[in-house]
Tab-separated table of C-alpha atoms and ligand atoms in Angstrom:
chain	number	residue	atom	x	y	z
W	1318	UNK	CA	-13.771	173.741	-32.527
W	1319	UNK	CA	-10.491	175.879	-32.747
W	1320	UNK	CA	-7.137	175.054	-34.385
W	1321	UNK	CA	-5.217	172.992	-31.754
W	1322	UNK	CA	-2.028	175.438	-30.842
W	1323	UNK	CA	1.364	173.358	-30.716
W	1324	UNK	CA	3.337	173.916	-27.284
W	1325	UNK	CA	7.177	172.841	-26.892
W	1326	UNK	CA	8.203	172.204	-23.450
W	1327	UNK	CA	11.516	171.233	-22.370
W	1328	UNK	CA	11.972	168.894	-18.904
W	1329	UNK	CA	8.885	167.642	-19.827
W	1330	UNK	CA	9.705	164.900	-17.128
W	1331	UNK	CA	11.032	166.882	-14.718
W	1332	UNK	CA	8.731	167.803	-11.536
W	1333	UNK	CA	7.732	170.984	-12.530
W	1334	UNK	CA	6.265	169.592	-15.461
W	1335	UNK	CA	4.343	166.752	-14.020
W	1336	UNK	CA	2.188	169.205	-12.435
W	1337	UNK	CA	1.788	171.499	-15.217
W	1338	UNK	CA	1.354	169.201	-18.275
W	1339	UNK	CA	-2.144	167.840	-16.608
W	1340	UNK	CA	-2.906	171.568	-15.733
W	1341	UNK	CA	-2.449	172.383	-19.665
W	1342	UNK	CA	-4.251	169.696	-20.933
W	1343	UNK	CA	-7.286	170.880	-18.986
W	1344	UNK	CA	-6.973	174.067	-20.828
W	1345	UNK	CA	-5.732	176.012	-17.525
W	1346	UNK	CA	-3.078	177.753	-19.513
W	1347	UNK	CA	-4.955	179.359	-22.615
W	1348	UNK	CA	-8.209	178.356	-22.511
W	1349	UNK	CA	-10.952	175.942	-21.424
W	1350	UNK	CA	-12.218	175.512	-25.524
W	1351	UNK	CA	-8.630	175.410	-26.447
W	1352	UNK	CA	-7.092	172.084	-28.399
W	1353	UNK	CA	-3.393	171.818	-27.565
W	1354	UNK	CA	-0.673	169.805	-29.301
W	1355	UNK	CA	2.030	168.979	-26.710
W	1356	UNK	CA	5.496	168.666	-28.298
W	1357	UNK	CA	7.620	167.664	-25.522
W	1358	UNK	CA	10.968	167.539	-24.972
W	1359	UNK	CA	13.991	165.549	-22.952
W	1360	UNK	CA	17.091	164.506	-22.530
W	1361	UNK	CA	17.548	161.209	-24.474
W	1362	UNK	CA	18.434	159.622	-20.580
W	1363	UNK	CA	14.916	160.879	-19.753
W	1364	UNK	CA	13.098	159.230	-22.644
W	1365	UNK	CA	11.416	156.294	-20.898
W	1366	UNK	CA	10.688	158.378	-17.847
W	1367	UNK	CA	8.609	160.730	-20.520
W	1368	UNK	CA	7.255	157.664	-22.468
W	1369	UNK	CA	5.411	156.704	-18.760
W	1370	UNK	CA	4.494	160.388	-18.634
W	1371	UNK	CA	3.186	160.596	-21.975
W	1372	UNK	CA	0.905	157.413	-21.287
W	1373	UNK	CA	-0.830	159.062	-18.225
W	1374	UNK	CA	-1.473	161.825	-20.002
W	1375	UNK	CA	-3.273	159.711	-22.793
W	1376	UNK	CA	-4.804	157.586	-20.132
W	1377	UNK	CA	-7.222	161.018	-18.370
W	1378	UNK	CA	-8.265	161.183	-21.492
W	1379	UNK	CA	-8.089	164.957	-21.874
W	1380	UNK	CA	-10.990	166.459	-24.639
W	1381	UNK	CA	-8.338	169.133	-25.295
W	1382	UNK	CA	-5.460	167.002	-25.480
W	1383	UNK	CA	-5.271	166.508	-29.260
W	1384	UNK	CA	-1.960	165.081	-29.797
W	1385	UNK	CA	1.547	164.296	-27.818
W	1386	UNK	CA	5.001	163.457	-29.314
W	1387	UNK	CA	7.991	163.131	-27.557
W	1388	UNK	CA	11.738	164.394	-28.964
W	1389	UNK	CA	15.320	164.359	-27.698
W	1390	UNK	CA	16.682	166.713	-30.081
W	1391	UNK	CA	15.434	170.401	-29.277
W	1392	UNK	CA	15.227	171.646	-33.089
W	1393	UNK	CA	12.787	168.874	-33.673
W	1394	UNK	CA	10.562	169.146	-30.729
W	1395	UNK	CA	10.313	173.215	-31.266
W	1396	UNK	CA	9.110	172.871	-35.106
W	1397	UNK	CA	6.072	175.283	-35.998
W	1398	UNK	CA	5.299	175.937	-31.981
W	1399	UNK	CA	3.007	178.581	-30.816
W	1400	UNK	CA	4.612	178.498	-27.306
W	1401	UNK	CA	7.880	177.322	-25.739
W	1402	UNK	CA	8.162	176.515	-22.529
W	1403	UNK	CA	11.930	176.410	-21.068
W	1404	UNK	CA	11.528	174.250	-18.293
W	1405	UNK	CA	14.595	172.103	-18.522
W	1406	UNK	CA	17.932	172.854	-16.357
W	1407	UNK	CA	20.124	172.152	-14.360
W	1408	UNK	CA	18.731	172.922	-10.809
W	1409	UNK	CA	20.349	174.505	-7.270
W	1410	UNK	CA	20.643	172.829	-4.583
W	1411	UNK	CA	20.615	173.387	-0.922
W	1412	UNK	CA	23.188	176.426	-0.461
W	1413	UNK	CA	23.681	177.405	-4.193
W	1414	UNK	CA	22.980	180.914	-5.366
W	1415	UNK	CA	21.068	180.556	-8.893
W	1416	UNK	CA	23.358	182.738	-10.432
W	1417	UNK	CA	26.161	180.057	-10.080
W	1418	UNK	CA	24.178	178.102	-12.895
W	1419	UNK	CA	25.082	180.141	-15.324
W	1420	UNK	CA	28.359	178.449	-16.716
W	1421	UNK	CA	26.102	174.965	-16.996
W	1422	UNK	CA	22.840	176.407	-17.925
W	1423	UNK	CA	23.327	179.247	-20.068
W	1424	UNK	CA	25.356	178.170	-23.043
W	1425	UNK	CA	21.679	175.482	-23.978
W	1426	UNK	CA	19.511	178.469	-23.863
W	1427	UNK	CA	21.644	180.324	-26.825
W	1428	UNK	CA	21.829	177.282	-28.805
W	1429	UNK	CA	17.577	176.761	-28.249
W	1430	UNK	CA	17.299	180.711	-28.867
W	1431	UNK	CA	18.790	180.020	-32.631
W	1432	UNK	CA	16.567	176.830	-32.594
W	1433	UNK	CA	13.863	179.115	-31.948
W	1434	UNK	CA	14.386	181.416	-34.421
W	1435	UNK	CA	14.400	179.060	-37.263
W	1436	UNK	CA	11.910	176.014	-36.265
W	1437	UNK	CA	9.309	177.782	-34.000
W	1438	UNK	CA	6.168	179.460	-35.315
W	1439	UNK	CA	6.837	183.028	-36.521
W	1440	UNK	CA	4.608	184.428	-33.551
W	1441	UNK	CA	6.115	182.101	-30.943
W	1442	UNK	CA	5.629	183.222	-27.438
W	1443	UNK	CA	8.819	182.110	-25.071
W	1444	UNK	CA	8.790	181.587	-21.476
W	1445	UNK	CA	12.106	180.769	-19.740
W	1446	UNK	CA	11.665	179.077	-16.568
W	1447	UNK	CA	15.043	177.303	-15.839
W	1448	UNK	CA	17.760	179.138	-13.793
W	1449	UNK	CA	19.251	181.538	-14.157
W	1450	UNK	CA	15.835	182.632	-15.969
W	1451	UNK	CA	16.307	186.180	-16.837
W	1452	UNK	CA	19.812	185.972	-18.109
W	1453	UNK	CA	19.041	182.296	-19.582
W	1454	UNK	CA	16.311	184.320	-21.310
W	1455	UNK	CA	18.688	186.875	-22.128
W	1456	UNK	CA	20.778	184.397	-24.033
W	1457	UNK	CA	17.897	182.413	-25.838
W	1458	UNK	CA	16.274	186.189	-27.359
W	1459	UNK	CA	19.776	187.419	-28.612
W	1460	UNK	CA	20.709	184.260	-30.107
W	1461	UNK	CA	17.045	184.674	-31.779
W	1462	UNK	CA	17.605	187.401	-34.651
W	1463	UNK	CA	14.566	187.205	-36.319
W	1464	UNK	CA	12.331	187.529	-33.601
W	1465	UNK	CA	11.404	190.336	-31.215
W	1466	UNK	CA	13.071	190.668	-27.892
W	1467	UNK	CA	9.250	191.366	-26.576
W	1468	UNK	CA	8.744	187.397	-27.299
W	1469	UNK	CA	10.964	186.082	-24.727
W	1470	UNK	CA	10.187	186.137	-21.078
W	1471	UNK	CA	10.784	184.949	-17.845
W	1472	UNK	CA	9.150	183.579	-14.700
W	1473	UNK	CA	8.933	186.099	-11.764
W	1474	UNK	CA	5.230	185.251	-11.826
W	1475	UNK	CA	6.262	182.656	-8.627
W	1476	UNK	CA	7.646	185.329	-6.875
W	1477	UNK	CA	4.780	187.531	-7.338
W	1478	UNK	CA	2.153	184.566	-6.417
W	1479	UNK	CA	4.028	184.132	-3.279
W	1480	UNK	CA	4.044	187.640	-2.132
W	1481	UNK	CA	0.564	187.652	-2.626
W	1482	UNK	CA	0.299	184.319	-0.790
W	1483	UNK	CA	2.450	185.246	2.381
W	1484	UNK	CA	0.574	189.411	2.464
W	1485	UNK	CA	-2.722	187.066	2.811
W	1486	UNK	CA	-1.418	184.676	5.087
W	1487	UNK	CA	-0.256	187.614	7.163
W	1488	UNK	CA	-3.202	190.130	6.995
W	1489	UNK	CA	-6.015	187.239	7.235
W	1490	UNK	CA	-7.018	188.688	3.325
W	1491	UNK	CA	-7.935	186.917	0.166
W	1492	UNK	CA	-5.432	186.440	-2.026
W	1493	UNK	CA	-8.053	187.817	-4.611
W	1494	UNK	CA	-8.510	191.030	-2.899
W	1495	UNK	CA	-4.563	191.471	-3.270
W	1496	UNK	CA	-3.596	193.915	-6.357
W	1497	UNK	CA	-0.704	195.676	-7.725
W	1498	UNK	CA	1.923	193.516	-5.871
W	1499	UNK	CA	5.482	193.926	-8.353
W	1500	UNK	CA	8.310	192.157	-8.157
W	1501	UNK	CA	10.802	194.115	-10.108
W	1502	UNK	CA	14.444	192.991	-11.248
W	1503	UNK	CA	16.225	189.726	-11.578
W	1504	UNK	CA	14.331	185.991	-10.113
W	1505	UNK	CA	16.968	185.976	-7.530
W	1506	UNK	CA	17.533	187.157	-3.599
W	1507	UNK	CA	18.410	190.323	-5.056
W	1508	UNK	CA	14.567	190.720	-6.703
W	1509	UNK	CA	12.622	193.495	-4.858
W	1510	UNK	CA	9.165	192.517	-4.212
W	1511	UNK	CA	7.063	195.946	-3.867
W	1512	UNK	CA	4.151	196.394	-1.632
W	1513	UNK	CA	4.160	200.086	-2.377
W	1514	UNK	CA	1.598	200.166	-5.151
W	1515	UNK	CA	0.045	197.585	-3.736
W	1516	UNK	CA	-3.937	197.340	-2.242
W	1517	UNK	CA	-5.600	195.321	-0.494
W	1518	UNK	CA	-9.652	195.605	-0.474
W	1519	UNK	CA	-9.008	198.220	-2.373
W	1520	UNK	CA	-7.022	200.123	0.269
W	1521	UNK	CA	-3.206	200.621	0.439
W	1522	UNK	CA	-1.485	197.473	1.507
W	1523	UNK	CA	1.177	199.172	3.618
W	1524	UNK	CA	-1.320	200.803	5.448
W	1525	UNK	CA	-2.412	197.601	6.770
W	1526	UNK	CA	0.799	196.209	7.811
W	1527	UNK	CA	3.740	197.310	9.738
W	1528	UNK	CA	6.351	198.885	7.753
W	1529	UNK	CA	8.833	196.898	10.163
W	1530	UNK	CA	7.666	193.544	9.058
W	1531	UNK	CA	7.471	194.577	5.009
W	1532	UNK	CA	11.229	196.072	5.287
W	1533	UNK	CA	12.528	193.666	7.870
W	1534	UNK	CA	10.999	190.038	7.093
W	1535	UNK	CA	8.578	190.251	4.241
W	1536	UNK	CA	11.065	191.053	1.514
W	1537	UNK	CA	13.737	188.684	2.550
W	1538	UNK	CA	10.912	186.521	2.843
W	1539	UNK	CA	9.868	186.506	-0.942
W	1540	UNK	CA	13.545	186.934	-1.592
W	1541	UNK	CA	14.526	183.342	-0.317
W	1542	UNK	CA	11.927	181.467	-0.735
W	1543	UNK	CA	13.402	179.301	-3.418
W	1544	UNK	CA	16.140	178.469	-1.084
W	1545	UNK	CA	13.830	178.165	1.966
W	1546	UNK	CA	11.415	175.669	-0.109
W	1547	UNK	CA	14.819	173.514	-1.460
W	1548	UNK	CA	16.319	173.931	2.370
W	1549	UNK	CA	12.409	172.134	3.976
W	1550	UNK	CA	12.051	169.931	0.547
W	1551	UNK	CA	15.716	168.851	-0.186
W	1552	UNK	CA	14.455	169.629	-4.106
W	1553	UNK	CA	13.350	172.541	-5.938
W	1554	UNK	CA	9.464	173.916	-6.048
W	1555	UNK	CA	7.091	172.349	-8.649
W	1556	UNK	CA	3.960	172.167	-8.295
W	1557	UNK	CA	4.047	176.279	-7.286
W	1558	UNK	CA	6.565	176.658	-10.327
W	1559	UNK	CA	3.999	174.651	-12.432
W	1560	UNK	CA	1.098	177.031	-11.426
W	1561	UNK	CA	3.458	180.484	-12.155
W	1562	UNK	CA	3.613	179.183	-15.046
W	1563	UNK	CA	-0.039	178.496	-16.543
W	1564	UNK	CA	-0.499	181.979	-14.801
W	1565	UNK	CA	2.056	184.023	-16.683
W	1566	UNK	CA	1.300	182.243	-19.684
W	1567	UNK	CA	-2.680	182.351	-19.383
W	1568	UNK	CA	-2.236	185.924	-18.543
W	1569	UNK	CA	-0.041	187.016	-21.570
W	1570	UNK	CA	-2.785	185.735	-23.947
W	1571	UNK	CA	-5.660	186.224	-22.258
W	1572	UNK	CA	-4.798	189.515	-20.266
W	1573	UNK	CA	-4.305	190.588	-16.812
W	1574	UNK	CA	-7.205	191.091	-14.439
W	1575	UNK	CA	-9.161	194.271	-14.233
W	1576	UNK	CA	-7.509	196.922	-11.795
W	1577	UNK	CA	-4.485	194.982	-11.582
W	1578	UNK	CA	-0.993	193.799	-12.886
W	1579	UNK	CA	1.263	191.476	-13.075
W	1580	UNK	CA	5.019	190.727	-12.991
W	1581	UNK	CA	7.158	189.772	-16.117
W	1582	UNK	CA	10.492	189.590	-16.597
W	1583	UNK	CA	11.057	191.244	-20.170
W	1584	UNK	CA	13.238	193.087	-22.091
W	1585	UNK	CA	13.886	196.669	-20.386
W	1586	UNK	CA	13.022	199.916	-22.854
W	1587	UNK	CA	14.276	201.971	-20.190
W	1588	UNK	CA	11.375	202.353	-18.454
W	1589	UNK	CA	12.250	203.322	-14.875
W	1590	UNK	CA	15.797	204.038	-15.642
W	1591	UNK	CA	16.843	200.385	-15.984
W	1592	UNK	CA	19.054	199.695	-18.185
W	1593	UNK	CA	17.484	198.517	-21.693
W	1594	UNK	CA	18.153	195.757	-23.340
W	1595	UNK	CA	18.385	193.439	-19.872
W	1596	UNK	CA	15.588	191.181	-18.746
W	1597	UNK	CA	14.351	192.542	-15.804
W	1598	UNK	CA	10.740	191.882	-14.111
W	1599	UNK	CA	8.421	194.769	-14.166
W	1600	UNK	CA	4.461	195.681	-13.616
W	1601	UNK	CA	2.944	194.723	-16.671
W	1602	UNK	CA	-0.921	194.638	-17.753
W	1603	UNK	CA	-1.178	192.332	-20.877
W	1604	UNK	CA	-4.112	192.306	-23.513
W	1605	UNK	CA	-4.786	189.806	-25.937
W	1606	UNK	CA	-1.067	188.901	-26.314
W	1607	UNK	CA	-0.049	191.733	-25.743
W	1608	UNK	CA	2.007	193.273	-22.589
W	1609	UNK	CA	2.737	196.754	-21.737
W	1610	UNK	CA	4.725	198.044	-18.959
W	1611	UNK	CA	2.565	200.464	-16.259
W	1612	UNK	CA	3.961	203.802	-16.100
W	1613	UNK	CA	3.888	206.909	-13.881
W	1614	UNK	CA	4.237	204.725	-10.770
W	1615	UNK	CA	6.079	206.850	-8.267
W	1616	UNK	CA	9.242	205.179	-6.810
W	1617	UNK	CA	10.491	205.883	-3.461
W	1618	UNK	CA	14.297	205.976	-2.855
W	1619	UNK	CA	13.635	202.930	-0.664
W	1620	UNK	CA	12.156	201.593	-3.543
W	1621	UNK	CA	15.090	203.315	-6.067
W	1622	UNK	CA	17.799	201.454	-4.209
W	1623	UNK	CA	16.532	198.120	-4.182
W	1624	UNK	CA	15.310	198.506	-8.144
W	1625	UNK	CA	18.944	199.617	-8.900
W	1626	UNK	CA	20.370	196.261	-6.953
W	1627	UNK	CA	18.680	193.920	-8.866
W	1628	UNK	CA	19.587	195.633	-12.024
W	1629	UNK	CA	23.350	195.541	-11.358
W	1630	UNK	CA	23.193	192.110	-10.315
W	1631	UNK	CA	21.515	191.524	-13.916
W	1632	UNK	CA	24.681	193.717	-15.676
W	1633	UNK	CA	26.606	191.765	-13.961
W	1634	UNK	CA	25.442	188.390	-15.140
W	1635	UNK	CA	25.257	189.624	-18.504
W	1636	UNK	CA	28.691	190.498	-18.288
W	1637	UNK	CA	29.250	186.755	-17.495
W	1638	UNK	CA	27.300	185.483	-20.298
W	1639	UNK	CA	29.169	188.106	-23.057
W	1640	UNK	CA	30.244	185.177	-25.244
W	1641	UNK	CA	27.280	184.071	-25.314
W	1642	UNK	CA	25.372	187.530	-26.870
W	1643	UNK	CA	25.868	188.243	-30.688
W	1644	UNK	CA	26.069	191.751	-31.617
W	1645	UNK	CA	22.607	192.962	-31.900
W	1646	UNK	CA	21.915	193.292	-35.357
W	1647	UNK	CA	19.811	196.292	-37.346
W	1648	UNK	CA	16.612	194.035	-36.638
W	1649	UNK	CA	16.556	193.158	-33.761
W	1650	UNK	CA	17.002	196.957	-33.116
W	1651	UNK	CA	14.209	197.566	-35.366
W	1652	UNK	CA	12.462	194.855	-33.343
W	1653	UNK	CA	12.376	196.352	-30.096
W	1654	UNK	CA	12.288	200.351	-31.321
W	1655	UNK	CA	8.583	199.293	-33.287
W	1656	UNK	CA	7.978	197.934	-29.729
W	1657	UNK	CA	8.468	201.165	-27.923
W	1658	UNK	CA	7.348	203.360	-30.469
W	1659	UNK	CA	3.480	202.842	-29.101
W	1660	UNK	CA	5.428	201.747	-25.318
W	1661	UNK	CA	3.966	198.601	-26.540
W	1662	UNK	CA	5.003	195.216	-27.408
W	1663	UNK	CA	3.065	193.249	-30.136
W	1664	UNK	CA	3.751	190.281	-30.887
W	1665	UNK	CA	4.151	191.229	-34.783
W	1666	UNK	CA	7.109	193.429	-33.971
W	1667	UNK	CA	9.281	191.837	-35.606
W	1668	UNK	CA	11.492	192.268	-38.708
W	1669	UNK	CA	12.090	189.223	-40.858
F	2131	LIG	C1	12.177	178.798	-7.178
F	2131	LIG	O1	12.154	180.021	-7.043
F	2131	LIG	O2	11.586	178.044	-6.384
F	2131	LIG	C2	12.908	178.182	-8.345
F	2131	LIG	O3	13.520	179.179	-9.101
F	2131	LIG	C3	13.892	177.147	-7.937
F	2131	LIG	C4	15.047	177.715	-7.142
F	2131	LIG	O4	16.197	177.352	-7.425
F	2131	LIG	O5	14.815	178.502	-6.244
């Protein structure tokens, strides 16, 4: 039997979570012989709500499930973990543009970036999943000093799902026979989700659909779907948030499929001419914990001026959040430059 892995998650008893804490302890998100320690976190209003969620948990009686405790205080609930999920935030609502969370959401994720840094397992992998999530994870990784920049991420794994979802729906495919979809930039209407890499059967997608409906519908499409799922719902996706997660997270440590990628939101090296240092999404094939950006892919200027939206819309929110973004120090420098040296990031890059 293998070392149970300890996983912080925060909003554990929010709706996103109640569809992915029974999907972990299954062993969806790393892996099916994989003991997990869930360290789960809340608001101290949300205690009892997490106490009931806690007790279903124990009650499916989950072989994997090894152990559950519950904290209100972040620093606590983060000690020695493996992963960190950053679920909880406060969420849009019908007519709100994420990027006007960022006054009430972003100032938590610095303070849990320098929780991170000194509770969390040296080797901690981050995902940031509450809005804004790129610049939120922006704020948590420069607040984190001691650890690389390559260790925090965020979720554009939902967008890329449902652009794979809606191309199937639309061409009568399998979403399995869908590669090389990328969502590139900020998880926002601004995000460009590319079909021009993309196959399907092994063909080129945008030979199988009209370049009218990819320009004209499908990227709006992807673009607002958040808002168009909050508009029908009158709340915020979960259960597809839940599953973007377990796949973003299953595929950083397991790896990407064969002949394919995936999008991440990371830390830019420049790659493609975006500015470093942000956290925008890119095509990314991941091995063994390890993620690497896929190069050489040609960009159209169609392509070009949608990339280079997204990636002022990302300066700009960075500009916002300026208060919140120490200095980068000589490590964290060093952090990222061993990362690039290979084009690489490992999750050992990091200087203590
Ligand atoms: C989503 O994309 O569904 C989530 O980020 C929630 C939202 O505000 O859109």
């Amino acid at each position: 039997m293998k070392r149970p892995v300890k996983i912080a998650i925060t909003g554990a008893a929010g709706s996103v979570c109640y569809s992915l804490l029974f999907k972990i302890a299954t062993g969806e998100m790393i892996d099916r012989d994989q003991p997990v320690i869930l360290q789960l976190i809340e608001v101290p209003e949300a205690m009892d709500a997490l106490r009931g969620i806690a007790m279903e948990l124990e009650d499916c009686a989950f072989p994997l499930l090894h152990s559950i405790s519950l904290y209100d205080k972040f620093e606590e609930g983060v000690v020695g973990a493996h992963y960190v999920l950053l679920l909880g935030a406060k969420p849009r609502g019908p007519g709100m543009e994420r990027s006007e969370l960022i006054a009430a959401n972003a100032p938590a994720f610095a303070s849990q970036g320098r929780a991170i840094n000194q509770f969390a397992n040296r080797d901690v992998k981050v995902l940031v999943v509450g809005n804004p999530a790129n610049t939120n994870a922006l704020c948590a990784s420069r607040n984190a000093p001691d650890l690389s920049p390559a260790q925090f991420t965020a979720l554009t794994r939902l967008d890329h799902n449902r652009a794979r979802g809606i191309l199937a729906n639309h061409t009568g495919a399998n979403p399995k026979d869908i590669r090389r979809i990328t969502i590139w930039g900020n998880h926002s209407n601004t995000q460009f989700p590319d079909l021009g890499h993309a196959t399907i059967y092994g063909e080129p997608a945008m030979s199988q659909v009209d370049e009218s409906w990819y320009r004209d519908h499908f990227i709006e499409k992807i673009q607002k779907r958040g808002a168009a799922v909050i508009e029908a719902r009158g709340r915020s996706s979960a259960a597809s948030a839940a599953q973007g997660v377990i796949n973003h997270m299953h595929d950083w440590i397991n790896g990407t499929a064969e002949n394919d990628w995936v999008s991440m939101a990371i830390v830019s090296d420049g790659s493609y001419g975006i500015a470093k240092g942000i956290i925008y999404s890119f095509p990314v094939r991941c091995d063994y914990g390890r993620y690497q950006i896929v190069q050489g892919l040609e960009i159209s200027d169609f392509a070009r001026e949608k990339m280079t939206a997204t990636e002022q819309e990302l300066l700009s929110e960075m500009k916002t959040v300026a208060d919140l973004l120490p200095k980068e120090t000589e490590a964290s420098h060093q952090n990222l430059s061993v990362g690039l040296r290979s084009g690489q990031y490992l999750q050992t890059d990091r200087v203590r």
